[in-house]
Amino acid sequence: MNQTSTLRVRVRNIKDETSTIKRFTLESMDYSKLPPYSGGSHITTFLSLPSGTLERQYSLFNTTLEPGLFEIAVRLAEDSTGGSRFWHQNVQAGDALTVSFPKNYFPLSFQAKHHVFYAAGIGITPFLSMMAELAEKEHSFELHYAANSKEQCAFYEHLRTVYPDRCRFYFSNSEGTKRLSPKLLLDHRIGTHVYFCGPERMIEDFTNAAKSYGYPSFNIHWERFAPPVNREHKPFSVNLQRSGRQFEVPANTSLLDVLRKYGINVPYSCRVGGCGTCEVKVAEGEVFHYDSFLTEEQRCSKGIMLSCVSRGKGKLVLDL
Amino acid sequence: MIRKELSFSKGKRKFLFCADSTEEKSLHDFVHQAMEEGIQFDFHIVGEEPDSFLDMWFNQQKMGSYLYISGGWDFVNRVKKIALAAGFSHEEMQMKVTGPFKKKLICCTCHAGNPIEDEAYITCRNCGAELEASTHYSPRLEAYLGYVSI
């Protein structure tokens, strides 16, 4: 992604939300208001590491009472590839950072009569801005939020205070509390749109359940914060039809990364198969689609794929 | 989407069948299939009931419900409007109209509304443009777009 449309921000404040989640409040360098954004938006942060620039996406929200600030929450991932570790260990109040303008791949439906959010763990973050927007517009919504415990439940007090009648919490380590179950989907009134954010498995379970209960796909929304688990893990080769170049895509590397490594400037943004920016044309070969963007019809056409997450089987020829 | 023929929608938790007194038979096959598959359903032949009755019926439904409406143009459109207001989307309903359609065609030149039935081509009653009736429907205008006829 090009960095021509970036913002310089300063870290105003860092707060421990839980033992593994930190909240960062960002302000503009000249104390003007940062750009407004819609519920569900995120920013890309560009972190300068000795090994190069690391791009990471985080949902935007603002739990302060002061408009014009950005806030993000970062969970320290056990298998961090650098992003969350850097945020937790290196970023200090007063530091200047580069971030993108807000983007939104997870917008609220404007047709819903009622919105229901299902969050697990750090998956709560996109819903903070969505709920704030709906509350301001006096629209109907509710939140179902699962965490290991009350102590590990980020924004617990904030949510209980600001939306006391609209939040239900589910703590898996506490005895006697109910577990978050897809069966809750059976009880939503007609006109409900549901939104899922959490681990891959949770999104899959809830999406499948909603479809099996007869929800139209149109009413089901989700956001992944990591690429889908790649079950194939097989290398494949790729030929570029126009230039005649040929590359190998190793099992642990994405097609997008390989193309960019060899100087083919495929644009990209979310890197988790959700936005469609990195679409490439397929001339020949079979594709394993792992994105959540293309329609069934587009997949069946066999003419396109998202290079950030989808993979070829054996030998793939691209129209590049 | 208003159809000429209805089809049975798979994977739904409940069906709502709604017909005027002349068209109830057109839904019997679907009621039968719902019974065979053990799917819950309501069936209402709507006569003199006020809108508030339909409004209450639709508002009580859960996600996974699916609505069939069958009858004359005015009946189908009346029920459709109440269902949409309650939260049903076009993905959650099928409609069948018997008798003449009373569509509105918007002139792409002067934006005037023209009443049509099944005509493929008309002359705009406001500006005289030759218009072709498209299937491009605007829910906001409750009308179809009339293209310039070439």
Short mmCIF file of C-alpha atoms in Angstrom, two decimals:
data_model
loop_
_atom_site.label_atom_id
_atom_site.label_comp_id
_atom_site.label_asym_id
_atom_site.label_seq_id
_atom_site.Cartn_x
_atom_site.Cartn_y
_atom_site.Cartn_z
CA MET A 1 0.00 0.00 0.00
CA ASN A 2 1.29 3.44 -0.74
CA GLN A 3 1.78 5.78 2.16
CA THR A 4 0.87 9.04 0.48
CA SER A 5 -2.36 9.39 2.42
CA THR A 6 -1.09 8.87 5.94
CA LEU A 7 -1.46 10.82 9.15
CA ARG A 8 1.15 11.58 11.77
CA VAL A 9 -0.18 11.07 15.28
CA ARG A 10 1.18 11.21 18.81
CA VAL A 11 0.48 8.67 21.53
CA ARG A 12 -1.27 10.68 24.22
CA ASN A 13 -2.01 7.91 26.66
CA ILE A 14 -1.57 4.18 27.22
CA LYS A 15 -3.83 2.23 29.54
CA ASP A 16 -3.81 -1.41 30.56
CA GLU A 17 -7.32 -2.68 29.88
CA THR A 18 -6.39 -6.23 30.96
CA SER A 19 -3.10 -8.02 31.61
CA THR A 20 -2.73 -8.64 27.86
CA ILE A 21 -4.65 -5.75 26.26
CA LYS A 22 -3.46 -2.16 26.11
CA ARG A 23 -5.50 0.81 24.91
CA PHE A 24 -3.64 3.54 23.03
CA THR A 25 -5.11 7.02 22.70
CA LEU A 26 -3.76 8.86 19.68
CA GLU A 27 -3.99 12.59 18.96
CA SER A 28 -3.02 14.72 16.00
CA MET A 29 0.48 16.24 16.14
CA ASP A 30 -0.91 19.81 16.00
CA TYR A 31 -3.79 19.09 18.44
CA SER A 32 -6.39 19.50 15.69
CA LYS A 33 -9.17 16.94 15.45
CA LEU A 34 -8.35 13.66 13.72
CA PRO A 35 -10.72 12.75 10.87
CA PRO A 36 -14.19 11.42 11.70
CA TYR A 37 -15.01 7.80 10.93
CA SER A 38 -18.05 5.51 10.81
CA GLY A 39 -18.75 2.61 13.17
CA GLY A 40 -16.63 -0.46 12.35
CA SER A 41 -13.75 1.53 10.82
CA HIS A 42 -10.09 0.68 11.27
CA ILE A 43 -6.69 2.23 10.62
CA THR A 44 -3.48 0.71 9.36
CA THR A 45 -0.53 1.52 11.59
CA PHE A 46 2.98 1.67 10.11
CA LEU A 47 5.56 0.61 12.69
CA SER A 48 9.21 1.29 12.02
CA LEU A 49 11.21 -1.76 13.00
CA PRO A 50 14.88 -2.37 12.27
CA SER A 51 13.75 -5.08 9.83
CA GLY A 52 11.47 -2.71 7.94
CA THR A 53 7.99 -1.20 8.20
CA LEU A 54 5.35 -3.39 9.77
CA GLU A 55 1.73 -2.73 8.80
CA ARG A 56 -1.02 -3.74 11.18
CA GLN A 57 -4.76 -3.00 11.17
CA TYR A 58 -6.68 -2.06 14.31
CA SER A 59 -10.31 -1.11 14.84
CA LEU A 60 -10.92 2.51 15.75
CA PHE A 61 -12.96 3.80 18.65
CA ASN A 62 -13.04 6.63 21.12
CA THR A 63 -14.05 5.90 24.69
CA THR A 64 -12.92 9.32 25.89
CA LEU A 65 -15.33 12.22 26.08
CA GLU A 66 -13.09 14.29 23.81
CA PRO A 67 -13.91 14.23 20.09
CA GLY A 68 -11.20 14.04 17.41
CA LEU A 69 -9.06 11.34 19.02
CA PHE A 70 -8.30 7.83 17.75
CA GLU A 71 -8.15 4.90 20.11
CA ILE A 72 -7.03 1.36 19.37
CA ALA A 73 -6.69 -1.70 21.59
CA VAL A 74 -3.86 -4.17 21.08
CA ARG A 75 -3.77 -7.63 22.58
CA LEU A 76 -0.32 -9.09 23.08
CA ALA A 77 -0.48 -12.18 20.89
CA GLU A 78 1.39 -15.23 22.14
CA ASP A 79 2.51 -15.91 18.59
CA SER A 80 3.15 -12.26 17.79
CA THR A 81 5.01 -11.72 14.54
CA GLY A 82 6.15 -8.35 15.75
CA GLY A 83 3.12 -6.05 15.70
CA SER A 84 1.55 -6.55 19.09
CA ARG A 85 4.91 -7.11 20.81
CA PHE A 86 6.15 -3.81 19.42
CA TRP A 87 3.04 -1.98 20.60
CA HIS A 88 3.30 -3.47 24.08
CA GLN A 89 7.05 -3.21 24.60
CA ASN A 90 8.27 -0.30 22.52
CA VAL A 91 5.52 2.28 22.11
CA GLN A 92 5.54 4.99 24.79
CA ALA A 93 3.34 7.99 25.53
CA GLY A 94 4.60 10.94 23.49
CA ASP A 95 5.85 8.79 20.60
CA ALA A 96 5.00 9.92 17.06
CA LEU A 97 3.54 7.31 14.72
CA THR A 98 2.29 7.05 11.15
CA VAL A 99 -1.21 5.72 10.56
CA SER A 100 -3.59 5.56 7.60
CA PHE A 101 -6.81 7.47 7.24
CA PRO A 102 -9.78 5.49 8.58
CA LYS A 103 -11.22 2.78 6.33
CA ASN A 104 -14.33 0.71 6.85
CA TYR A 105 -14.77 -2.87 5.65
CA PHE A 106 -17.21 -3.69 8.45
CA PRO A 107 -19.98 -1.10 8.19
CA LEU A 108 -23.32 -1.14 9.96
CA SER A 109 -26.36 -2.11 7.92
CA PHE A 110 -28.58 0.89 7.34
CA GLN A 111 -31.61 -1.34 6.82
CA ALA A 112 -31.53 -3.23 10.12
CA LYS A 113 -34.37 -2.83 12.61
CA HIS A 114 -32.12 -4.23 15.32
CA HIS A 115 -28.36 -4.89 15.48
CA VAL A 116 -26.86 -7.73 17.52
CA PHE A 117 -23.11 -7.90 18.16
CA TYR A 118 -21.32 -11.09 19.12
CA ALA A 119 -17.77 -10.54 20.38
CA ALA A 120 -15.16 -12.86 21.78
CA GLY A 121 -12.02 -11.47 23.42
CA ILE A 122 -10.33 -8.66 21.53
CA GLY A 123 -13.11 -9.03 18.92
CA ILE A 124 -14.98 -6.41 20.96
CA THR A 125 -13.05 -3.52 19.39
CA PRO A 126 -15.01 -2.86 16.14
CA PHE A 127 -18.23 -2.94 18.14
CA LEU A 128 -17.17 -0.07 20.40
CA SER A 129 -17.50 2.45 17.57
CA MET A 130 -20.55 0.73 16.11
CA MET A 131 -22.41 0.88 19.42
CA ALA A 132 -21.42 4.50 19.95
CA GLU A 133 -22.83 5.39 16.52
CA LEU A 134 -26.07 3.49 17.11
CA ALA A 135 -26.53 4.95 20.59
CA GLU A 136 -26.11 8.45 19.20
CA LYS A 137 -28.71 7.75 16.52
CA GLU A 138 -30.97 6.04 19.09
CA HIS A 139 -31.08 2.81 17.11
CA SER A 140 -31.78 -0.56 18.66
CA PHE A 141 -28.86 -2.90 19.47
CA GLU A 142 -27.50 -5.44 21.95
CA LEU A 143 -24.09 -6.95 22.66
CA HIS A 144 -23.15 -10.51 23.61
CA TYR A 145 -19.54 -10.60 24.74
CA ALA A 146 -17.48 -13.62 25.79
CA ALA A 147 -14.17 -13.50 27.65
CA ASN A 148 -12.23 -15.86 29.87
CA SER A 149 -13.08 -13.93 33.02
CA LYS A 150 -14.25 -10.55 34.22
CA GLU A 151 -10.60 -9.55 34.69
CA GLN A 152 -9.77 -10.54 31.10
CA CYS A 153 -12.83 -8.77 29.70
CA ALA A 154 -11.57 -5.56 28.10
CA PHE A 155 -13.86 -2.52 28.45
CA TYR A 156 -16.11 -4.38 30.90
CA GLU A 157 -16.70 -1.37 33.16
CA HIS A 158 -17.04 1.01 30.22
CA LEU A 159 -19.70 -1.16 28.58
CA ARG A 160 -21.60 -1.73 31.81
CA THR A 161 -21.64 1.97 32.53
CA VAL A 162 -22.48 3.33 29.08
CA TYR A 163 -24.87 0.59 27.87
CA PRO A 164 -26.13 -1.02 31.08
CA ASP A 165 -29.19 -2.73 29.61
CA ARG A 166 -27.74 -3.71 26.27
CA CYS A 167 -24.76 -5.92 27.20
CA ARG A 168 -24.60 -9.54 28.25
CA PHE A 169 -21.29 -11.02 29.34
CA TYR A 170 -20.20 -14.65 29.21
CA PHE A 171 -17.16 -15.73 31.24
CA SER A 172 -15.84 -19.17 30.40
CA ASN A 173 -13.73 -19.49 33.58
CA SER A 174 -16.54 -18.61 35.95
CA GLU A 175 -18.85 -21.24 37.31
CA GLY A 176 -22.55 -20.73 36.95
CA THR A 177 -22.41 -18.29 34.05
CA LYS A 178 -23.84 -19.18 30.69
CA ARG A 179 -21.53 -19.81 27.75
CA LEU A 180 -21.90 -17.79 24.58
CA SER A 181 -23.87 -20.06 22.28
CA PRO A 182 -24.99 -19.72 18.64
CA LYS A 183 -28.45 -20.80 19.87
CA LEU A 184 -28.95 -17.19 20.96
CA LEU A 185 -29.44 -16.49 17.26
CA LEU A 186 -32.78 -18.28 17.41
CA ASP A 187 -34.29 -15.52 19.48
CA HIS A 188 -33.73 -12.41 17.38
CA ARG A 189 -36.68 -10.58 15.90
CA ILE A 190 -37.26 -10.21 12.19
CA GLY A 191 -35.16 -7.40 10.71
CA THR A 192 -32.13 -8.20 12.87
CA HIS A 193 -28.62 -7.95 11.46
CA VAL A 194 -25.94 -9.91 13.31
CA TYR A 195 -22.23 -9.09 13.50
CA PHE A 196 -19.50 -11.48 14.61
CA CYS A 197 -15.93 -10.72 15.61
CA GLY A 198 -13.62 -13.12 17.38
CA PRO A 199 -11.49 -16.17 16.68
CA GLU A 200 -11.90 -17.91 13.33
CA ARG A 201 -13.76 -20.85 14.86
CA MET A 202 -16.27 -18.62 16.62
CA ILE A 203 -17.02 -16.71 13.41
CA GLU A 204 -17.45 -19.95 11.51
CA ASP A 205 -19.74 -21.51 14.14
CA PHE A 206 -21.97 -18.46 14.40
CA THR A 207 -22.11 -17.89 10.64
CA ASN A 208 -23.02 -21.51 9.97
CA ALA A 209 -25.64 -21.48 12.72
CA ALA A 210 -27.23 -18.27 11.42
CA LYS A 211 -27.45 -19.70 7.91
CA SER A 212 -28.92 -22.97 9.22
CA TYR A 213 -31.60 -21.01 11.11
CA GLY A 214 -32.64 -19.34 7.86
CA TYR A 215 -30.89 -15.97 8.16
CA PRO A 216 -30.32 -14.46 4.71
CA SER A 217 -26.58 -13.97 4.01
CA PHE A 218 -27.43 -10.29 3.65
CA ASN A 219 -28.14 -10.07 7.42
CA ILE A 220 -24.89 -11.74 8.51
CA HIS A 221 -21.70 -9.67 8.93
CA TRP A 222 -18.31 -10.59 10.34
CA GLU A 223 -14.78 -9.32 10.60
CA ARG A 224 -11.68 -11.40 10.89
CA PHE A 225 -8.67 -9.86 12.56
CA ALA A 226 -6.35 -12.57 11.30
CA PRO A 227 -6.17 -14.47 8.03
CA PRO A 228 -8.20 -17.68 8.03
CA VAL A 229 -6.33 -20.75 9.21
CA ASN A 230 -4.87 -22.28 6.11
CA ARG A 231 -5.70 -25.93 6.21
CA GLU A 232 -3.77 -26.83 3.06
CA HIS A 233 -0.29 -25.57 3.80
CA LYS A 234 0.95 -26.77 0.46
CA PRO A 235 3.36 -24.97 -1.85
CA PHE A 236 2.29 -24.23 -5.41
CA SER A 237 3.80 -22.69 -8.51
CA VAL A 238 2.56 -19.64 -10.32
CA ASN A 239 3.16 -18.58 -13.92
CA LEU A 240 2.52 -15.04 -15.09
CA GLN A 241 0.91 -15.23 -18.50
CA ARG A 242 1.91 -11.82 -19.82
CA SER A 243 5.49 -11.57 -18.57
CA GLY A 244 6.25 -15.29 -18.68
CA ARG A 245 7.78 -15.18 -15.19
CA GLN A 246 7.45 -18.12 -12.85
CA PHE A 247 7.60 -18.31 -9.05
CA GLU A 248 7.17 -20.85 -6.31
CA VAL A 249 4.84 -19.99 -3.43
CA PRO A 250 6.05 -21.79 -0.29
CA ALA A 251 3.53 -23.28 2.15
CA ASN A 252 4.10 -20.59 4.77
CA THR A 253 3.97 -17.58 2.41
CA SER A 254 1.05 -15.91 0.68
CA LEU A 255 0.79 -15.44 -3.07
CA LEU A 256 0.59 -11.68 -2.43
CA ASP A 257 3.87 -11.68 -0.52
CA VAL A 258 5.61 -13.66 -3.27
CA LEU A 259 4.32 -11.38 -6.03
CA ARG A 260 5.38 -8.25 -4.17
CA LYS A 261 8.74 -9.76 -3.27
CA TYR A 262 9.47 -10.07 -6.99
CA GLY A 263 8.40 -6.50 -7.69
CA ILE A 264 4.87 -7.09 -8.94
CA ASN A 265 2.97 -4.21 -7.44
CA VAL A 266 -0.33 -5.85 -6.53
CA PRO A 267 -2.30 -3.39 -4.38
CA TYR A 268 -3.55 -4.68 -1.03
CA SER A 269 -5.12 -3.49 2.17
CA CYS A 270 -6.63 -5.79 4.81
CA ARG A 271 -4.51 -8.91 4.11
CA VAL A 272 -7.16 -11.16 5.66
CA GLY A 273 -9.34 -11.80 2.61
CA GLY A 274 -11.96 -9.26 3.54
CA CYS A 275 -11.61 -6.22 1.28
CA GLY A 276 -10.92 -7.43 -2.29
CA THR A 277 -8.09 -4.98 -2.96
CA CYS A 278 -5.53 -7.67 -3.85
CA GLU A 279 -7.72 -9.44 -6.42
CA VAL A 280 -5.79 -10.97 -9.34
CA LYS A 281 -7.07 -12.54 -12.55
CA VAL A 282 -6.65 -16.27 -12.93
CA ALA A 283 -6.06 -17.62 -16.45
CA GLU A 284 -5.68 -21.32 -15.65
CA GLY A 285 -5.58 -23.64 -12.69
CA GLU A 286 -7.54 -24.54 -9.62
CA VAL A 287 -7.89 -22.16 -6.66
CA PHE A 288 -8.56 -22.80 -2.97
CA HIS A 289 -10.54 -19.73 -1.93
CA TYR A 290 -10.09 -18.72 1.73
CA ASP A 291 -11.45 -15.18 1.54
CA SER A 292 -14.70 -13.81 2.86
CA PHE A 293 -15.16 -11.33 0.03
CA LEU A 294 -15.93 -13.05 -3.28
CA THR A 295 -19.44 -14.31 -3.97
CA GLU A 296 -20.15 -17.95 -4.79
CA GLU A 297 -20.79 -16.85 -8.35
CA GLN A 298 -17.39 -15.17 -8.60
CA ARG A 299 -15.65 -18.23 -7.17
CA CYS A 300 -17.42 -20.53 -9.60
CA SER A 301 -16.34 -18.34 -12.53
CA LYS A 302 -12.74 -19.42 -11.73
CA GLY A 303 -11.49 -16.12 -13.14
CA ILE A 304 -10.35 -14.29 -10.00
CA MET A 305 -8.81 -14.85 -6.58
CA LEU A 306 -7.64 -12.79 -3.61
CA SER A 307 -3.90 -13.16 -3.46
CA CYS A 308 -3.54 -12.39 0.26
CA VAL A 309 -5.20 -15.60 1.51
CA SER A 310 -6.28 -17.83 -1.39
CA ARG A 311 -3.94 -20.38 -2.89
CA GLY A 312 -3.41 -22.40 -6.04
CA LYS A 313 -3.47 -26.12 -6.36
CA GLY A 314 -0.37 -27.41 -8.11
CA LYS A 315 0.19 -24.97 -10.93
CA LEU A 316 -1.56 -21.66 -11.34
CA VAL A 317 -1.44 -19.28 -14.31
CA LEU A 318 -2.27 -15.63 -13.60
CA ASP A 319 -3.27 -12.97 -16.11
CA LEU A 320 -0.38 -10.69 -15.07
CA MET B 1 -39.50 -9.69 -5.96
CA ILE B 2 -42.87 -10.14 -7.58
CA ARG B 3 -42.93 -13.41 -9.47
CA LYS B 4 -45.13 -15.17 -11.92
CA GLU B 5 -44.67 -18.45 -10.04
CA LEU B 6 -43.66 -19.03 -6.43
CA SER B 7 -41.01 -21.52 -5.34
CA PHE B 8 -40.45 -23.33 -2.06
CA SER B 9 -37.65 -21.70 -0.06
CA LYS B 10 -35.37 -24.21 1.65
CA GLY B 11 -33.67 -23.87 5.02
CA LYS B 12 -36.25 -21.67 6.77
CA ARG B 13 -37.55 -22.08 10.34
CA LYS B 14 -41.05 -20.84 9.76
CA PHE B 15 -43.33 -19.82 6.93
CA LEU B 16 -45.98 -17.13 6.88
CA PHE B 17 -48.55 -17.62 4.16
CA CYS B 18 -50.70 -14.63 3.41
CA ALA B 19 -53.31 -14.46 0.66
CA ASP B 20 -56.43 -12.58 -0.24
CA SER B 21 -59.65 -14.56 -0.46
CA THR B 22 -59.25 -15.26 -4.18
CA GLU B 23 -55.70 -16.60 -4.09
CA GLU B 24 -55.48 -18.85 -1.06
CA LYS B 25 -55.37 -21.97 -3.25
CA SER B 26 -52.14 -20.84 -4.90
CA LEU B 27 -50.37 -21.41 -1.58
CA HIS B 28 -51.80 -24.84 -0.77
CA ASP B 29 -48.88 -26.76 -2.31
CA PHE B 30 -46.42 -24.87 -0.15
CA VAL B 31 -48.49 -25.37 2.99
CA HIS B 32 -48.55 -29.06 2.19
CA GLN B 33 -44.78 -29.16 1.72
CA ALA B 34 -44.20 -27.26 4.97
CA MET B 35 -46.36 -29.81 6.79
CA GLU B 36 -44.51 -32.71 5.21
CA GLU B 37 -41.15 -31.26 6.21
CA GLY B 38 -42.38 -30.45 9.72
CA ILE B 39 -41.76 -26.71 9.37
CA GLN B 40 -43.83 -24.39 11.51
CA PHE B 41 -46.19 -22.07 9.62
CA ASP B 42 -48.99 -19.52 9.95
CA PHE B 43 -51.66 -19.13 7.28
CA HIS B 44 -53.84 -16.06 7.06
CA ILE B 45 -56.46 -15.26 4.49
CA VAL B 46 -56.68 -11.53 4.84
CA GLY B 47 -60.08 -9.94 4.36
CA GLU B 48 -61.17 -6.91 6.33
CA GLU B 49 -58.37 -7.02 8.91
CA PRO B 50 -56.78 -3.62 9.53
CA ASP B 51 -53.08 -2.94 8.90
CA SER B 52 -52.46 -3.08 12.64
CA PHE B 53 -53.31 -6.79 12.62
CA LEU B 54 -50.70 -7.54 9.96
CA ASP B 55 -48.23 -5.21 11.64
CA MET B 56 -48.55 -7.09 14.93
CA TRP B 57 -48.33 -10.49 13.21
CA PHE B 58 -45.15 -9.57 11.33
CA ASN B 59 -43.50 -7.84 14.28
CA GLN B 60 -43.79 -10.98 16.39
CA GLN B 61 -41.71 -13.07 13.98
CA LYS B 62 -38.15 -14.22 14.54
CA MET B 63 -35.23 -14.35 12.12
CA GLY B 64 -35.49 -17.38 9.85
CA SER B 65 -39.13 -16.64 9.03
CA TYR B 66 -40.15 -16.47 5.38
CA LEU B 67 -43.20 -14.78 3.93
CA TYR B 68 -45.35 -15.68 0.93
CA ILE B 69 -47.90 -13.15 -0.31
CA SER B 70 -50.39 -13.99 -3.02
CA GLY B 71 -53.25 -11.91 -4.37
CA GLY B 72 -54.15 -8.91 -6.48
CA TRP B 73 -51.69 -6.03 -7.05
CA ASP B 74 -53.11 -3.71 -4.37
CA PHE B 75 -53.30 -6.48 -1.78
CA VAL B 76 -49.75 -7.72 -2.40
CA ASN B 77 -48.32 -4.23 -2.24
CA ARG B 78 -50.22 -3.36 0.92
CA VAL B 79 -48.95 -6.49 2.71
CA LYS B 80 -45.42 -6.05 1.34
CA LYS B 81 -45.18 -2.51 2.71
CA ILE B 82 -46.26 -3.60 6.18
CA ALA B 83 -43.83 -6.55 6.10
CA LEU B 84 -40.90 -4.36 5.04
CA ALA B 85 -41.71 -1.87 7.78
CA ALA B 86 -41.70 -4.71 10.32
CA GLY B 87 -38.22 -5.81 9.21
CA PHE B 88 -38.73 -8.40 6.48
CA SER B 89 -36.38 -7.86 3.55
CA HIS B 90 -36.88 -8.76 -0.08
CA GLU B 91 -34.64 -11.79 0.62
CA GLU B 92 -37.25 -13.05 3.09
CA MET B 93 -40.38 -12.93 0.97
CA GLN B 94 -41.91 -14.00 -2.31
CA MET B 95 -44.92 -12.38 -3.90
CA LYS B 96 -47.28 -13.45 -6.62
CA VAL B 97 -49.70 -11.08 -8.27
CA THR B 98 -52.77 -12.27 -10.10
CA GLY B 99 -54.62 -9.96 -12.42
CA PRO B 100 -53.26 -6.72 -13.85
CA PHE B 101 -50.08 -5.12 -12.57
CA LYS B 102 -50.17 -1.44 -11.64
CA LYS B 103 -46.53 -0.52 -11.91
CA LYS B 104 -45.05 2.94 -12.05
CA LEU B 105 -42.40 3.73 -14.65
CA ILE B 106 -40.10 6.69 -14.01
CA CYS B 107 -39.10 8.64 -17.11
CA CYS B 108 -35.30 8.88 -17.25
CA THR B 109 -35.60 12.26 -18.99
CA CYS B 110 -38.15 14.22 -16.94
CA HIS B 111 -38.56 11.90 -13.89
CA ALA B 112 -42.34 11.80 -14.23
CA GLY B 113 -44.16 8.69 -13.05
CA ASN B 114 -46.17 6.76 -15.66
CA PRO B 115 -48.67 4.07 -14.71
CA ILE B 116 -48.13 0.85 -16.69
CA GLU B 117 -49.37 -2.74 -16.62
CA ASP B 118 -47.38 -5.16 -18.74
CA GLU B 119 -46.32 -2.88 -21.59
CA ALA B 120 -42.71 -3.14 -22.74
CA TYR B 121 -42.73 0.33 -24.31
CA ILE B 122 -44.68 3.49 -23.54
CA THR B 123 -44.65 7.19 -24.33
CA CYS B 124 -44.00 9.38 -21.28
CA ARG B 125 -47.20 11.22 -20.48
CA ASN B 126 -45.25 14.29 -19.35
CA CYS B 127 -42.46 14.83 -21.89
CA GLY B 128 -43.38 12.46 -24.71
CA ALA B 129 -40.14 10.47 -24.61
CA GLU B 130 -40.34 6.90 -25.89
CA LEU B 131 -39.54 4.70 -22.88
CA GLU B 132 -38.59 1.07 -22.49
CA ALA B 133 -39.79 -0.56 -19.24
CA SER B 134 -36.79 -1.96 -17.37
CA THR B 135 -36.60 -4.38 -14.44
CA HIS B 136 -34.51 -1.83 -12.53
CA TYR B 137 -36.66 -1.21 -9.44
CA SER B 138 -36.26 1.60 -6.93
CA PRO B 139 -37.71 0.72 -3.50
CA ARG B 140 -37.51 4.39 -2.52
CA LEU B 141 -39.58 5.54 -5.49
CA GLU B 142 -41.59 2.30 -5.60
CA ALA B 143 -41.13 2.47 -9.34
CA TYR B 144 -39.26 0.98 -12.28
CA LEU B 145 -36.85 2.95 -14.39
CA GLY B 146 -37.92 3.76 -17.93
CA TYR B 147 -34.97 3.87 -20.33
CA VAL B 148 -34.85 5.90 -23.51
CA SER B 149 -36.12 3.64 -26.24
CA ILE B 150 -33.59 3.39 -29.09
#
